[in-house]
Coordinates of C-alpha atoms in Angstrom, one line a residue:
X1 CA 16.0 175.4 -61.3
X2 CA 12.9 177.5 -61.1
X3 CA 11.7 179.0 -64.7
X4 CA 9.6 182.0 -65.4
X5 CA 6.3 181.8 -63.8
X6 CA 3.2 182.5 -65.4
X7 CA 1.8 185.6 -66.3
X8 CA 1.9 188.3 -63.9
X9 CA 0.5 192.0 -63.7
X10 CA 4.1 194.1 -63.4
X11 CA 7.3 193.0 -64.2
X12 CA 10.3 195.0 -63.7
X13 CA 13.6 193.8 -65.6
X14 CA 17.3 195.2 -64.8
X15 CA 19.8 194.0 -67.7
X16 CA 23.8 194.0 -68.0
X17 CA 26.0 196.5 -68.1
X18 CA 29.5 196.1 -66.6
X19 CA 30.3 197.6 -63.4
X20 CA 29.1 200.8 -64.9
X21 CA 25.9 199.5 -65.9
X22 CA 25.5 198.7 -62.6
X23 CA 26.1 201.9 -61.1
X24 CA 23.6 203.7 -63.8
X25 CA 20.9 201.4 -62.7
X26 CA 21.1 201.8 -59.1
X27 CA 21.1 205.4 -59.8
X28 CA 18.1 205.1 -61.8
X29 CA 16.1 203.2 -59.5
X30 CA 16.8 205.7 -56.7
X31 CA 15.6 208.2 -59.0
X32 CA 12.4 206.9 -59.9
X33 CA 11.3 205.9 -56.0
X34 CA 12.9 209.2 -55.3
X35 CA 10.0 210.5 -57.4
X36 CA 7.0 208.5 -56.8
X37 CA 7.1 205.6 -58.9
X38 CA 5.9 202.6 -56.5
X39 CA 8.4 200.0 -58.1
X40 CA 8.6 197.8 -55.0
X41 CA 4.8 197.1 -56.1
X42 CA 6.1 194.8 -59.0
X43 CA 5.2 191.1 -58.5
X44 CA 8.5 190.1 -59.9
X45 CA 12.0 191.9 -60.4
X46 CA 14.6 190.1 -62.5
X47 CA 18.1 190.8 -63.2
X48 CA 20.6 190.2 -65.4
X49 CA 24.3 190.2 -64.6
X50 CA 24.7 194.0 -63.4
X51 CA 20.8 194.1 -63.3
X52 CA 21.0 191.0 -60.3
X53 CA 22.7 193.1 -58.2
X54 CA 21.1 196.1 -58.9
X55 CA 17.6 194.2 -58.5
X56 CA 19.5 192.8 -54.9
X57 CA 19.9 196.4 -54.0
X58 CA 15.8 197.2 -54.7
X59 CA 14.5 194.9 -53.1
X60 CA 16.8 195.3 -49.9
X61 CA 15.6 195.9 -46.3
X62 CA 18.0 199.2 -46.6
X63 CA 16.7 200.8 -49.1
X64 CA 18.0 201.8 -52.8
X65 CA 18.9 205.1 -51.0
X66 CA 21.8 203.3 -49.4
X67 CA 22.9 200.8 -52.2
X68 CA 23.0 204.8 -54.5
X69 CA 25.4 206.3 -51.5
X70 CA 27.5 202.9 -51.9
X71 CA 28.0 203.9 -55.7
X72 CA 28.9 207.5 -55.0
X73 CA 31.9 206.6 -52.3
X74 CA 33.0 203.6 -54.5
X75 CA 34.8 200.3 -53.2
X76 CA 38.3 198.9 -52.7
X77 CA 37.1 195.3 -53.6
X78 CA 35.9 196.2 -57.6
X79 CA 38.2 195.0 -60.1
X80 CA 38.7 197.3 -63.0
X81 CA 38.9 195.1 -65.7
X82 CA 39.4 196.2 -69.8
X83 CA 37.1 194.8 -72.9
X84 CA 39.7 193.2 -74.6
X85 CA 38.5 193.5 -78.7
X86 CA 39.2 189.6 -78.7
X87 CA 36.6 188.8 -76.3
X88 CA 34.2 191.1 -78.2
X89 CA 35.0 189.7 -81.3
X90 CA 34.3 186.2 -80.2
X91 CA 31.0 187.4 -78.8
X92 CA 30.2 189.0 -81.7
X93 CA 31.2 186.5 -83.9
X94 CA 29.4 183.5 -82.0
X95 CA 25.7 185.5 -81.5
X96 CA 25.9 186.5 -85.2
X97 CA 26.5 182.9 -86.4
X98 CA 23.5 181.4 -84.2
X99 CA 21.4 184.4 -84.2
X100 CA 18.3 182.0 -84.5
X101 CA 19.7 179.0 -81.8
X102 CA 19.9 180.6 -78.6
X103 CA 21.0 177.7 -76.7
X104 CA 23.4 176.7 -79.3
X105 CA 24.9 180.3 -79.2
X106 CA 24.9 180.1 -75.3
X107 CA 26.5 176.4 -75.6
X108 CA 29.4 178.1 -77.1
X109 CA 30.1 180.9 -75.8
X110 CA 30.1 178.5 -72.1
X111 CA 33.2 176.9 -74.5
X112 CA 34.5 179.8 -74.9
X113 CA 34.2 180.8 -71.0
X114 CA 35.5 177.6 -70.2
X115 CA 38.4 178.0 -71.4
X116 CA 39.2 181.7 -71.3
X117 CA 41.9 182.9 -68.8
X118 CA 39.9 185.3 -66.1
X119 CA 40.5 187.4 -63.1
X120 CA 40.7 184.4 -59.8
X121 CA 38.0 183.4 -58.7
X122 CA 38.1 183.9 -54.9
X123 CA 38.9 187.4 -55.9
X124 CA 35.8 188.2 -58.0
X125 CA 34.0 186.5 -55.1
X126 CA 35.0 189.2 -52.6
X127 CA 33.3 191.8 -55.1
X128 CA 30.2 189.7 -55.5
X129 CA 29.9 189.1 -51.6
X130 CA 31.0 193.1 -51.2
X131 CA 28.2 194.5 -53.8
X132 CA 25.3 192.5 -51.6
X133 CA 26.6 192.9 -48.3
X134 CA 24.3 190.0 -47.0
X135 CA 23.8 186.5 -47.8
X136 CA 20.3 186.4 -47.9
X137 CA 18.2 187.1 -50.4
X138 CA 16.3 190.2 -49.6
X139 CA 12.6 188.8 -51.3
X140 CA 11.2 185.8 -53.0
X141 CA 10.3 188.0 -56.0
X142 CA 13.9 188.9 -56.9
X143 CA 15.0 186.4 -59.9
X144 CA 18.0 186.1 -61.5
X145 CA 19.2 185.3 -65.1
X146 CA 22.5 182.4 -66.3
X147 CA 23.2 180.5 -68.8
X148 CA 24.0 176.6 -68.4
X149 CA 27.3 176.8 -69.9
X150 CA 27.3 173.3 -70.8
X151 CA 23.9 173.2 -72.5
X152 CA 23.5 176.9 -73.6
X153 CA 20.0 177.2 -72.1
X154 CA 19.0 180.1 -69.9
X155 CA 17.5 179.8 -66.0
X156 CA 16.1 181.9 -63.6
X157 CA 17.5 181.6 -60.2
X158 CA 16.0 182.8 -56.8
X159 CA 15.7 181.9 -53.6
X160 CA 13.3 178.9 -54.0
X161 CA 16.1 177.4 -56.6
X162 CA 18.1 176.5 -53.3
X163 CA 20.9 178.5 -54.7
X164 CA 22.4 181.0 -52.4
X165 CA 22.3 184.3 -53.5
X166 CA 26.4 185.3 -53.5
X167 CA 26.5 182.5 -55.8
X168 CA 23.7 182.9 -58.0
X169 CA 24.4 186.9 -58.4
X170 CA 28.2 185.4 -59.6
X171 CA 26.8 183.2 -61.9
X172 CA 24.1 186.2 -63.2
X173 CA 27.5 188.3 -64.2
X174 CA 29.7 185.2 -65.0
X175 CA 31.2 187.9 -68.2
X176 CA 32.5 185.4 -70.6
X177 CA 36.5 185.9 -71.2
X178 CA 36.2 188.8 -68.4
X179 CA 34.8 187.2 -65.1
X180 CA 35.4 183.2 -64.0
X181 CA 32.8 180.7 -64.8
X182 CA 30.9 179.5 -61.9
X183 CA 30.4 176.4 -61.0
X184 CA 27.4 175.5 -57.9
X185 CA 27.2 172.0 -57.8
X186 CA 27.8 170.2 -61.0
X187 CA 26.2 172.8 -63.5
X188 CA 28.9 175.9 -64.6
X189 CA 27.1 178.6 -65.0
X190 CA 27.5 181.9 -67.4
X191 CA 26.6 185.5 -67.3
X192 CA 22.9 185.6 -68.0
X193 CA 23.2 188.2 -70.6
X194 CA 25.4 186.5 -72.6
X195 CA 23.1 185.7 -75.1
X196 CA 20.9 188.7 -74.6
X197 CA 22.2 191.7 -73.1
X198 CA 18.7 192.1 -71.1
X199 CA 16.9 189.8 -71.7
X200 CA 13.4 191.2 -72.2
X201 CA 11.9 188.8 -74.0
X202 CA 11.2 188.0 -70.3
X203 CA 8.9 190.6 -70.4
X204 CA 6.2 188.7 -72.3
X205 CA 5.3 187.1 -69.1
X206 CA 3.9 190.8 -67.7
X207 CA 1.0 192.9 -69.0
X208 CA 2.8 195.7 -67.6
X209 CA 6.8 196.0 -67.4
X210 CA 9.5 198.5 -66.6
X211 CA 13.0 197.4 -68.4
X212 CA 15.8 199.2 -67.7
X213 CA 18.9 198.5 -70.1
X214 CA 22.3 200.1 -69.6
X215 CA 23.5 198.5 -73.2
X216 CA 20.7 199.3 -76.1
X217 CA 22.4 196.5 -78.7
X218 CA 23.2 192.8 -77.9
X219 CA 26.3 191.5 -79.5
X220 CA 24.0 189.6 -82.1
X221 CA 23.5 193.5 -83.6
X222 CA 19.7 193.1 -82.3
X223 CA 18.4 196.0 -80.3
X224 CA 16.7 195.9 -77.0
X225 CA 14.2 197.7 -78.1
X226 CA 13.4 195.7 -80.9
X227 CA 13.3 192.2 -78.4
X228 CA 11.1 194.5 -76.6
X229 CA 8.5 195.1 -79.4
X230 CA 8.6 191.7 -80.8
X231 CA 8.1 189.7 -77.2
X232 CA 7.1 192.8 -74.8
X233 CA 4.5 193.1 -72.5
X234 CA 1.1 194.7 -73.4
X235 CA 2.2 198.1 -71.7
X236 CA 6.0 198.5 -71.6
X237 CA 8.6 201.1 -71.4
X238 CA 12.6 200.5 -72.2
X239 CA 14.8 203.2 -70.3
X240 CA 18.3 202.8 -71.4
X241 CA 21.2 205.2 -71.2
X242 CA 20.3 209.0 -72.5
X243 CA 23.1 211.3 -73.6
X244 CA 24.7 212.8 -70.4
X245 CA 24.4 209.1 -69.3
X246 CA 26.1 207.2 -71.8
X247 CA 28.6 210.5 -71.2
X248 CA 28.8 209.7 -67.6
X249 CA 29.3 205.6 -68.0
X250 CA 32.1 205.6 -70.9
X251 CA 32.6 202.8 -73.3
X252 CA 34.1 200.3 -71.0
X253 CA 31.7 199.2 -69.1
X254 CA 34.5 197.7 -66.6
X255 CA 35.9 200.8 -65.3
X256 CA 35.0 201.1 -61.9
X257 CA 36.6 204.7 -61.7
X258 CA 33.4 206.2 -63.7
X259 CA 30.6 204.7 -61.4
X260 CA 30.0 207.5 -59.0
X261 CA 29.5 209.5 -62.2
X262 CA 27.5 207.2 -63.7
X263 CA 25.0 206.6 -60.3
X264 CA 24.6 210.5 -60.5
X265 CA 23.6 210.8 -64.3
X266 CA 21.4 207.3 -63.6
X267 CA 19.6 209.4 -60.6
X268 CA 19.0 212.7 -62.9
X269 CA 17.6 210.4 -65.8
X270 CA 15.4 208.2 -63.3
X271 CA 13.9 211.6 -62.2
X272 CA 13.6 212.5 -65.8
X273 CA 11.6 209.8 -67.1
X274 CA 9.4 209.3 -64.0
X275 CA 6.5 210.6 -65.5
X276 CA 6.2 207.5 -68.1
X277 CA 7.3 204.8 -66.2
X278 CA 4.2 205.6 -63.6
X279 CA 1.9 206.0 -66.2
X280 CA 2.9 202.0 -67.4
X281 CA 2.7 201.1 -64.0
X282 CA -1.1 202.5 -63.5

């Protein structure tokens, strides 16, 4: 699989967020186009887990305009699934014990995917296949984030990986103890923010990068923002969640009920913020 390439002007990374998440960021995104911010100008958008599909839905032929109307009507094919406090506890417990041995936190917690009873896989296939409504992917810039299950370590999928995009989105939001493991080929693969909610330590491969966050703390306890400072780019700016936001998305981020509310409060903030995110991109 393809890894991170080497250092590139602007960088725009989309992290995890649940269904919810999800809706937020596509909100947000519409919001800053909607004002001027010239995001399609970044050499390289990657996505984790929610942040893949939202990232799909950017860099799509039909506009974010029409991925945010998708969010307000809603759709028949999400599954509305609960945060059970055993799967969180397991998360928790797993990133706190390897907080230094990323692969060897990701290594387990593909164990604990593994074996994990999930929603059926053909049926969290129809939502993946629903949320891109195409089978191609929509630019070779668009990269997403999993985990090797097996050996912990994290990879970047796109469309030069030979991976096709339904499948590599799955595998980006592959929610251990939530959503089935995927397997493509051989390798199983796990949500890419398994590890890291966001993953921007991606971001030290840009002098200049936009992330946007709907979760500010990884399991581990870490913030974002503090991956951010200590592996950012030279000019970067974290938007994640503000008040009315966090309001709108709710604390399980698997209730697809709340993401109409959530697009809407992601569209307000992306207007709202605007103003910085085009001054990191000059």
């Amino acid at each position: 699989m393809n890894e991170l390439t080497p250092t590139k002007q602007r960088g725009l990374i989309l992290g995890g967020g649940g269904v919810t998440g999800l809706a937020w960021e596509v909100g947000v995104l519409h919001g800053l186009l909607s004002a001027g911010v010239p995001l399609l100008m970044a050499d390289e958008v990657i996505g984790t887990s929610a942040g893949a599909f939202a990232g799909a839905a950017l860099l799509d032929a039909r506009g974010i305009a029409w991925a945010y109307d998708r969010q307000l009507m809603g759709a028949a094919s999400e599954i509305s699934a609960d945060f059970p406090p055993e799967v969180i506890n397991a998360l928790t417990s797993i990133l706190r014990d390897h907080v230094d041995d990323p692969e060897e936190a990701g290594r387990r917690l593909g164990a604990f995917a593994i074996d994990a009873r999930t929603t059926d896989t053909a049926a969290r296939m129809a939502v993946v296949r629903d949320r891109l409504a195409t089978g191609e992917w929509p630019s070779d810039r668009l990269r997403m984030t999993a985990i090797d299950a097996r050996t912990g370590r994290l990879h970047l999928l796109d469309r030069a990986s030979g991976v096709k995009i339904d499948d590599a989105a799955a595998a980006s939001g592959a929610a251990p103890g939530i959503w089935p493991v995927v397997q493509i080929g051989e390798t199983l693969w796990i949500d890419g923010g398994s590890v890291s909610v966001t993953n921007a330590q991606l971001a030290s491969a840009f002098s200049r990068c936009i992330v946007i966050s709907p979760m500010t703390m990884n399991f581990s306890g870490a913030s974002v923002q503090s991956q951010l400072d200590d592996f950012g780019a030279t000019r970067s700016l974290l938007i994640t969640p503000d008040p009315a936001s966090s309001e709108a998305v709710g604390a399980n981020p698997f209730d697809a009920s709340r993401r109409p509310g959530a697009a809407r409060a992601g569209y307000r903030q992306g207007l709202a913020v605007a103003e910085q995110a085009a001054a990191v991109w000059r």
